[in-house]
mmCIF file with all atom_site columns, C-alpha atoms in Angstrom:
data_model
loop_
_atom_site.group_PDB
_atom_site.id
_atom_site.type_symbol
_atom_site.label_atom_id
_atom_site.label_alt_id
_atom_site.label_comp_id
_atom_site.label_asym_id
_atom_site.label_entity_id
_atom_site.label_seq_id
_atom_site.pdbx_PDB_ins_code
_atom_site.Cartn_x
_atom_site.Cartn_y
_atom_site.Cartn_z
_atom_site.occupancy
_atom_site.B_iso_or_equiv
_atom_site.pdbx_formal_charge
_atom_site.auth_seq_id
_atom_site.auth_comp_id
_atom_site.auth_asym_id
_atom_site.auth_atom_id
_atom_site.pdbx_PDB_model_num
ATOM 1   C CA . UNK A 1 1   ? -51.797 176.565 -77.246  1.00 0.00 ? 1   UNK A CA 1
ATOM 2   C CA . UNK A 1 2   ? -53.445 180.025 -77.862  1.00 0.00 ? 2   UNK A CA 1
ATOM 3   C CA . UNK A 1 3   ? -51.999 182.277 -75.550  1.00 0.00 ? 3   UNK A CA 1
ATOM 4   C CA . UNK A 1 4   ? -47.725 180.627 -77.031  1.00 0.00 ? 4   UNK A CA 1
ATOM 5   C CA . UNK A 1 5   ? -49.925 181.093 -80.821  1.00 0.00 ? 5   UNK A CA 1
ATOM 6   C CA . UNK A 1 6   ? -50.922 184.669 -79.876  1.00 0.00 ? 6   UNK A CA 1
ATOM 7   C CA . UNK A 1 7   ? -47.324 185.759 -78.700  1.00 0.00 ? 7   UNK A CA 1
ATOM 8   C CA . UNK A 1 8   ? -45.495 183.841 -81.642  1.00 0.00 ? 8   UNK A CA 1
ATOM 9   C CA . UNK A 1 9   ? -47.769 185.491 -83.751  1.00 0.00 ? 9   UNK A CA 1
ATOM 10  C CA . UNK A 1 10  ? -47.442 189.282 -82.680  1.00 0.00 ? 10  UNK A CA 1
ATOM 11  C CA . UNK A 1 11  ? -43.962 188.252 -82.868  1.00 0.00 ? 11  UNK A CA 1
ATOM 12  C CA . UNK A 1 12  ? -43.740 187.480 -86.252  1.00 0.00 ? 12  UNK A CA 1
ATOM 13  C CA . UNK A 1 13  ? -45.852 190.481 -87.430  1.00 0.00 ? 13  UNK A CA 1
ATOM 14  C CA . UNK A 1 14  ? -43.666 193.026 -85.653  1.00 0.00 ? 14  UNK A CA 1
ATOM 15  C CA . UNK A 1 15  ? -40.506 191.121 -87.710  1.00 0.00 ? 15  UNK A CA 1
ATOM 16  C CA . UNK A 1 16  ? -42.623 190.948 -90.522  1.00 0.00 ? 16  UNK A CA 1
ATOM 17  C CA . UNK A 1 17  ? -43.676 194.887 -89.881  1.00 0.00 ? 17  UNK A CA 1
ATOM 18  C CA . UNK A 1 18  ? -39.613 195.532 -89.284  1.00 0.00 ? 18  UNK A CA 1
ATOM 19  C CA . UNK A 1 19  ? -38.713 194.101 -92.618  1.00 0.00 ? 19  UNK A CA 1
ATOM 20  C CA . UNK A 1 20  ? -41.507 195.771 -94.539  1.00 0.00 ? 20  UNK A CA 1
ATOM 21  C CA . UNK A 1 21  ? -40.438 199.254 -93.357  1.00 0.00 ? 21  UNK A CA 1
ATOM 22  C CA . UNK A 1 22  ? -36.949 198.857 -93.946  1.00 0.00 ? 22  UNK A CA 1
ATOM 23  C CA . UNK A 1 23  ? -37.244 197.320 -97.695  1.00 0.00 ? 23  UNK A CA 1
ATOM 24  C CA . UNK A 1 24  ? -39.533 200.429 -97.877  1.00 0.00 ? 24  UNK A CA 1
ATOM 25  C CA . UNK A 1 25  ? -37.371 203.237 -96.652  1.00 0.00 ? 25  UNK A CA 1
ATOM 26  C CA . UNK A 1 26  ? -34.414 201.635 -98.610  1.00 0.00 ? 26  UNK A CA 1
ATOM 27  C CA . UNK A 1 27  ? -36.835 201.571 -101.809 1.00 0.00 ? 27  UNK A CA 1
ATOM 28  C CA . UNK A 1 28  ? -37.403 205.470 -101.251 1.00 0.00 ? 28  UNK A CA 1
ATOM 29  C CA . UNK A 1 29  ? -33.777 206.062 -100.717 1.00 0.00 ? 29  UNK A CA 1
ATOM 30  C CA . UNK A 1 30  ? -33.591 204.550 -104.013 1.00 0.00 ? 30  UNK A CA 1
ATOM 31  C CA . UNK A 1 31  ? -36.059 206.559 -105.654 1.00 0.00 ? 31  UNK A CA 1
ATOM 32  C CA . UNK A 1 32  ? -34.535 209.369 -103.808 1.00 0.00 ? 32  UNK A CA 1
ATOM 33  C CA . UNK A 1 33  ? -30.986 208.880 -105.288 1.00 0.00 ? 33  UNK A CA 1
ATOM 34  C CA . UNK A 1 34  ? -32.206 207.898 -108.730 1.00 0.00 ? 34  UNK A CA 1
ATOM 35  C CA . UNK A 1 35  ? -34.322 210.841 -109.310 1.00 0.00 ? 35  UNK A CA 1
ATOM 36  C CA . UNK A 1 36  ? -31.285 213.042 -108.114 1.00 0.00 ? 36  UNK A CA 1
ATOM 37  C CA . UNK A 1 37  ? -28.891 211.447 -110.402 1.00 0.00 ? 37  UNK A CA 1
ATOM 38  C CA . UNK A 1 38  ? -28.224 210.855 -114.230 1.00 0.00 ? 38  UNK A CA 1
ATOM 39  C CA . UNK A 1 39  ? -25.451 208.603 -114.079 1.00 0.00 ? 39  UNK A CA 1
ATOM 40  C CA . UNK A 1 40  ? -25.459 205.774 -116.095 1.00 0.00 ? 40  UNK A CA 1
ATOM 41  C CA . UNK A 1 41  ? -25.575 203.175 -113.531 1.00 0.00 ? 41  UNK A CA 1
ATOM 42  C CA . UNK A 1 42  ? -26.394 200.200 -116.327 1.00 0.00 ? 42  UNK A CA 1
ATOM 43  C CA . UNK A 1 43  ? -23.531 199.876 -117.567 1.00 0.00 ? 43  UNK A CA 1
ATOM 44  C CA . UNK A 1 44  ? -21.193 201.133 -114.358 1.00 0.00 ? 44  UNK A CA 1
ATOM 45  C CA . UNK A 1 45  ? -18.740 197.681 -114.206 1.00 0.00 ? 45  UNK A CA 1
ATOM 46  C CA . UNK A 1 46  ? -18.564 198.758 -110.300 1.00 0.00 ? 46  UNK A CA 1
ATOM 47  C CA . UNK A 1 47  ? -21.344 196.739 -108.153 1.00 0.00 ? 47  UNK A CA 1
ATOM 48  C CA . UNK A 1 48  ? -24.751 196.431 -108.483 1.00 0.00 ? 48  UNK A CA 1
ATOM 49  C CA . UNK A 1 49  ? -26.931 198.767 -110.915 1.00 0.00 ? 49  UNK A CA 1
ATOM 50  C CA . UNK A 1 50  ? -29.963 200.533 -109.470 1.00 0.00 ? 50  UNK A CA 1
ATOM 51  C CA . UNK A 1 51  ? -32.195 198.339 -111.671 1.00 0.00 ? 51  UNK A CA 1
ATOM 52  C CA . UNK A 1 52  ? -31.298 195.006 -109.964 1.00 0.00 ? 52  UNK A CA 1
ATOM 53  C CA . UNK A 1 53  ? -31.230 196.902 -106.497 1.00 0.00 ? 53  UNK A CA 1
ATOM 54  C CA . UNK A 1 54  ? -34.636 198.302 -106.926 1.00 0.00 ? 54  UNK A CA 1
ATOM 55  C CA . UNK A 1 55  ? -35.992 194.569 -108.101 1.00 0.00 ? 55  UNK A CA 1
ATOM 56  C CA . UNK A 1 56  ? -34.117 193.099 -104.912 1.00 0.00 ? 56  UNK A CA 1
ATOM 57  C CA . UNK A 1 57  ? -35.882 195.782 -102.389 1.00 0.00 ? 57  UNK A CA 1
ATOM 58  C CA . UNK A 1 58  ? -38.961 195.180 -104.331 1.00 0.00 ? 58  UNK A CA 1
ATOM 59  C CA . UNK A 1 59  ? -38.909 191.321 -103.620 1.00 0.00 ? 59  UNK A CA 1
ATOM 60  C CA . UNK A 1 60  ? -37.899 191.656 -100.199 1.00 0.00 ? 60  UNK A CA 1
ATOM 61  C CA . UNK A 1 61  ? -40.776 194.517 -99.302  1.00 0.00 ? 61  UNK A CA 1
ATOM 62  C CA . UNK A 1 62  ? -43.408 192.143 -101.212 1.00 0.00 ? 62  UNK A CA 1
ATOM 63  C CA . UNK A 1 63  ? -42.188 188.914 -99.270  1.00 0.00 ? 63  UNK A CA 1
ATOM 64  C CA . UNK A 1 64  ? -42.766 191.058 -96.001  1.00 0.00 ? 64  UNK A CA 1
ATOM 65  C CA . UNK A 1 65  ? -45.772 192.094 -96.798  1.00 0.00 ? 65  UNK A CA 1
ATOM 66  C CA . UNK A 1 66  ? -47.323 188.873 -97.596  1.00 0.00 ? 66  UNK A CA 1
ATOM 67  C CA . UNK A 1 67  ? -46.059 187.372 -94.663  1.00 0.00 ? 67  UNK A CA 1
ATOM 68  C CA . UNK A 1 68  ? -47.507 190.143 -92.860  1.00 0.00 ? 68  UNK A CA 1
ATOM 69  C CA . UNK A 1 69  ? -50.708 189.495 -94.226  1.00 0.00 ? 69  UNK A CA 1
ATOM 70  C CA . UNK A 1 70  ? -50.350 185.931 -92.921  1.00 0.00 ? 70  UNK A CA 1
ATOM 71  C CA . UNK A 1 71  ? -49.950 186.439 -89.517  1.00 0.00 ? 71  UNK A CA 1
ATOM 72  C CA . UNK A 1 72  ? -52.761 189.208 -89.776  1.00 0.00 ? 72  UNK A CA 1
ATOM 73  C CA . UNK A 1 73  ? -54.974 186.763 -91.196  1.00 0.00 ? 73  UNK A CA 1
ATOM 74  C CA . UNK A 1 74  ? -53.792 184.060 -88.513  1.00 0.00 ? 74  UNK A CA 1
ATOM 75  C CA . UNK A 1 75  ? -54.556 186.431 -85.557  1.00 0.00 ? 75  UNK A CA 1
ATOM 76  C CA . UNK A 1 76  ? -58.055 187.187 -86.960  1.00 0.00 ? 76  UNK A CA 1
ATOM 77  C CA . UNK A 1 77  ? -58.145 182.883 -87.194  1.00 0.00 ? 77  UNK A CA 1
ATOM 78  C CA . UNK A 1 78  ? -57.182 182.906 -83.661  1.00 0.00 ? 78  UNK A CA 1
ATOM 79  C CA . UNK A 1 79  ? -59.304 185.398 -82.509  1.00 0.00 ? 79  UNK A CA 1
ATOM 80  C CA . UNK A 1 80  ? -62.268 183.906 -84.322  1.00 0.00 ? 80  UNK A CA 1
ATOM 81  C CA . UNK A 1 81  ? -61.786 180.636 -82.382  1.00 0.00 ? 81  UNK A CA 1
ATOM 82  C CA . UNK A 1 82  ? -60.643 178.524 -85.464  1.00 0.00 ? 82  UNK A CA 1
ATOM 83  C CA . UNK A 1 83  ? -56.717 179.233 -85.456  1.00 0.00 ? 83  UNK A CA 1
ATOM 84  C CA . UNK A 1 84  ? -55.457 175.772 -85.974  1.00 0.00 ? 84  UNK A CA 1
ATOM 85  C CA . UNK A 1 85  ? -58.220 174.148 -87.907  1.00 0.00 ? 85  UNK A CA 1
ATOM 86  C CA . UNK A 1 86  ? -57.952 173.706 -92.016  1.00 0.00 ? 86  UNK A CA 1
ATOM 87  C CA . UNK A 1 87  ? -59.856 176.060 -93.809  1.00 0.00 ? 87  UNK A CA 1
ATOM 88  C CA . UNK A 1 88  ? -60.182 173.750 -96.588  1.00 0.00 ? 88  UNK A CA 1
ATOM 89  C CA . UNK A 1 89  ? -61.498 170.764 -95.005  1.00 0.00 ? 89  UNK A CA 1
ATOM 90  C CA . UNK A 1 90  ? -62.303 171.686 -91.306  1.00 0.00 ? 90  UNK A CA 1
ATOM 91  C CA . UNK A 1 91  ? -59.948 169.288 -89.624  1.00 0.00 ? 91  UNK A CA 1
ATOM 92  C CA . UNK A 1 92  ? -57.367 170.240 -87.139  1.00 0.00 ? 92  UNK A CA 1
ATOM 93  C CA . UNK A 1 93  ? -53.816 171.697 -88.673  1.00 0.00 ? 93  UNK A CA 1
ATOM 94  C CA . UNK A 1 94  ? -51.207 169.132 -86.548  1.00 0.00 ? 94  UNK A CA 1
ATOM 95  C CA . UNK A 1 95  ? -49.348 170.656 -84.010  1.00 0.00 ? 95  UNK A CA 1
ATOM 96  C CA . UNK A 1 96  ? -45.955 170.295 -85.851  1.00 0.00 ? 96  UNK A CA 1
ATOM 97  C CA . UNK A 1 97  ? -47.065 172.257 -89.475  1.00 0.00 ? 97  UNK A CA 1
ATOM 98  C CA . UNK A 1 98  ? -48.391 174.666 -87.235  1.00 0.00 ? 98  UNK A CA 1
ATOM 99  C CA . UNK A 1 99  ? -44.983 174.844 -85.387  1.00 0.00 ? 99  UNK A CA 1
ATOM 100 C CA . UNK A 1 100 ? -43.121 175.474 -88.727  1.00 0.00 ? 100 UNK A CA 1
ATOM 101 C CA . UNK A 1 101 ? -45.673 177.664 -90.173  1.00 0.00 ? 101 UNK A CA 1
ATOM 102 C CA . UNK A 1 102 ? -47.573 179.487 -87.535  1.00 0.00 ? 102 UNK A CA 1
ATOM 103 C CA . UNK A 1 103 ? -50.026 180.909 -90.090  1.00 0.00 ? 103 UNK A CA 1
ATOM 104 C CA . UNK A 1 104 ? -50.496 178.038 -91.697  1.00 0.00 ? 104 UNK A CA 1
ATOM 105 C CA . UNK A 1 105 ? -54.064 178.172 -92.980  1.00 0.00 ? 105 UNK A CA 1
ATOM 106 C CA . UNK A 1 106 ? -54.519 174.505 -94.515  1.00 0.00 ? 106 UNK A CA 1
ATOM 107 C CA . UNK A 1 107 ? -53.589 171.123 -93.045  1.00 0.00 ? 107 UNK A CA 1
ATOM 108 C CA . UNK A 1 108 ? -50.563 169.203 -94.905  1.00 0.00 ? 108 UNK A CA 1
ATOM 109 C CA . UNK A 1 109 ? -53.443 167.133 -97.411  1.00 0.00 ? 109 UNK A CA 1
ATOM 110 C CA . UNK A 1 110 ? -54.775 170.268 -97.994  1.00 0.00 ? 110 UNK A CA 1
ATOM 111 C CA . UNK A 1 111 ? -51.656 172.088 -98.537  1.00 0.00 ? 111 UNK A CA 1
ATOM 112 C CA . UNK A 1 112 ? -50.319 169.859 -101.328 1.00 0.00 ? 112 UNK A CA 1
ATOM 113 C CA . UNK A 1 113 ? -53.528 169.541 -102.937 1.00 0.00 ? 113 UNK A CA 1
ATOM 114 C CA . UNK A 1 114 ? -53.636 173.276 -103.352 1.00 0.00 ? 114 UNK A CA 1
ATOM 115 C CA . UNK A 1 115 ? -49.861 173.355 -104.273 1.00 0.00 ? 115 UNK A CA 1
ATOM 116 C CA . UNK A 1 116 ? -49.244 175.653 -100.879 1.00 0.00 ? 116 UNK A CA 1
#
């Protein structure tokens, strides 16, 4: 199981990587065109306004990031020798949680206890 863990897992960051970048550089295009403009976009009646853009590329860059921290955290699991195993209550993380959530860090008891 570790060596198909390992390459779903550098798979996932380098997505996870892909998306962070790209909610970034849109983010700074943002900025960029905001700072060089003072339209009113708030109340333009024409598509979205900068505001709601800037909270959407915000969401989507912090939901990378996290998950990017997950499969960080999961490859130092994995390298450690305990990827796969609760860190809650030691027991092993079954096969098929682990299959939906390769960084899962918590068994399913676990999980729901801690609302995860």
């Amino acid at each position: 199981m570790t060596p198909d863990a390992r390459v779903l897992l550098e798979e996932l960051r380098v997505r996870a990587a892909a998306r962070a970048a790209s909610a970034s550089h849109a983010l700074d295009e943002l900025v960029h065109d905001r700072e060089s403009s003072n339209d009113d976009d708030e109340h333009d009646p024409e598509g979205v306004t900068l505001s709601s853009e800037w909270s959407r590329l915000s969401a989507l860059q912090a939901d990378a990031a996290a998950q990017l921290q997950q499969v960080d955290d999961a490859l130092t699991r994995l390298a450690a020798g305990v990827y796969g195993v609760c860190t809650s209550c030691g027991r092993p993380i079954p096969p098929a949680r682990l299959e939906a959530r390769p960084f899962a860090e918590h068994c399913v008891a676990c999980a729901e206890r801690l609302g995860r």
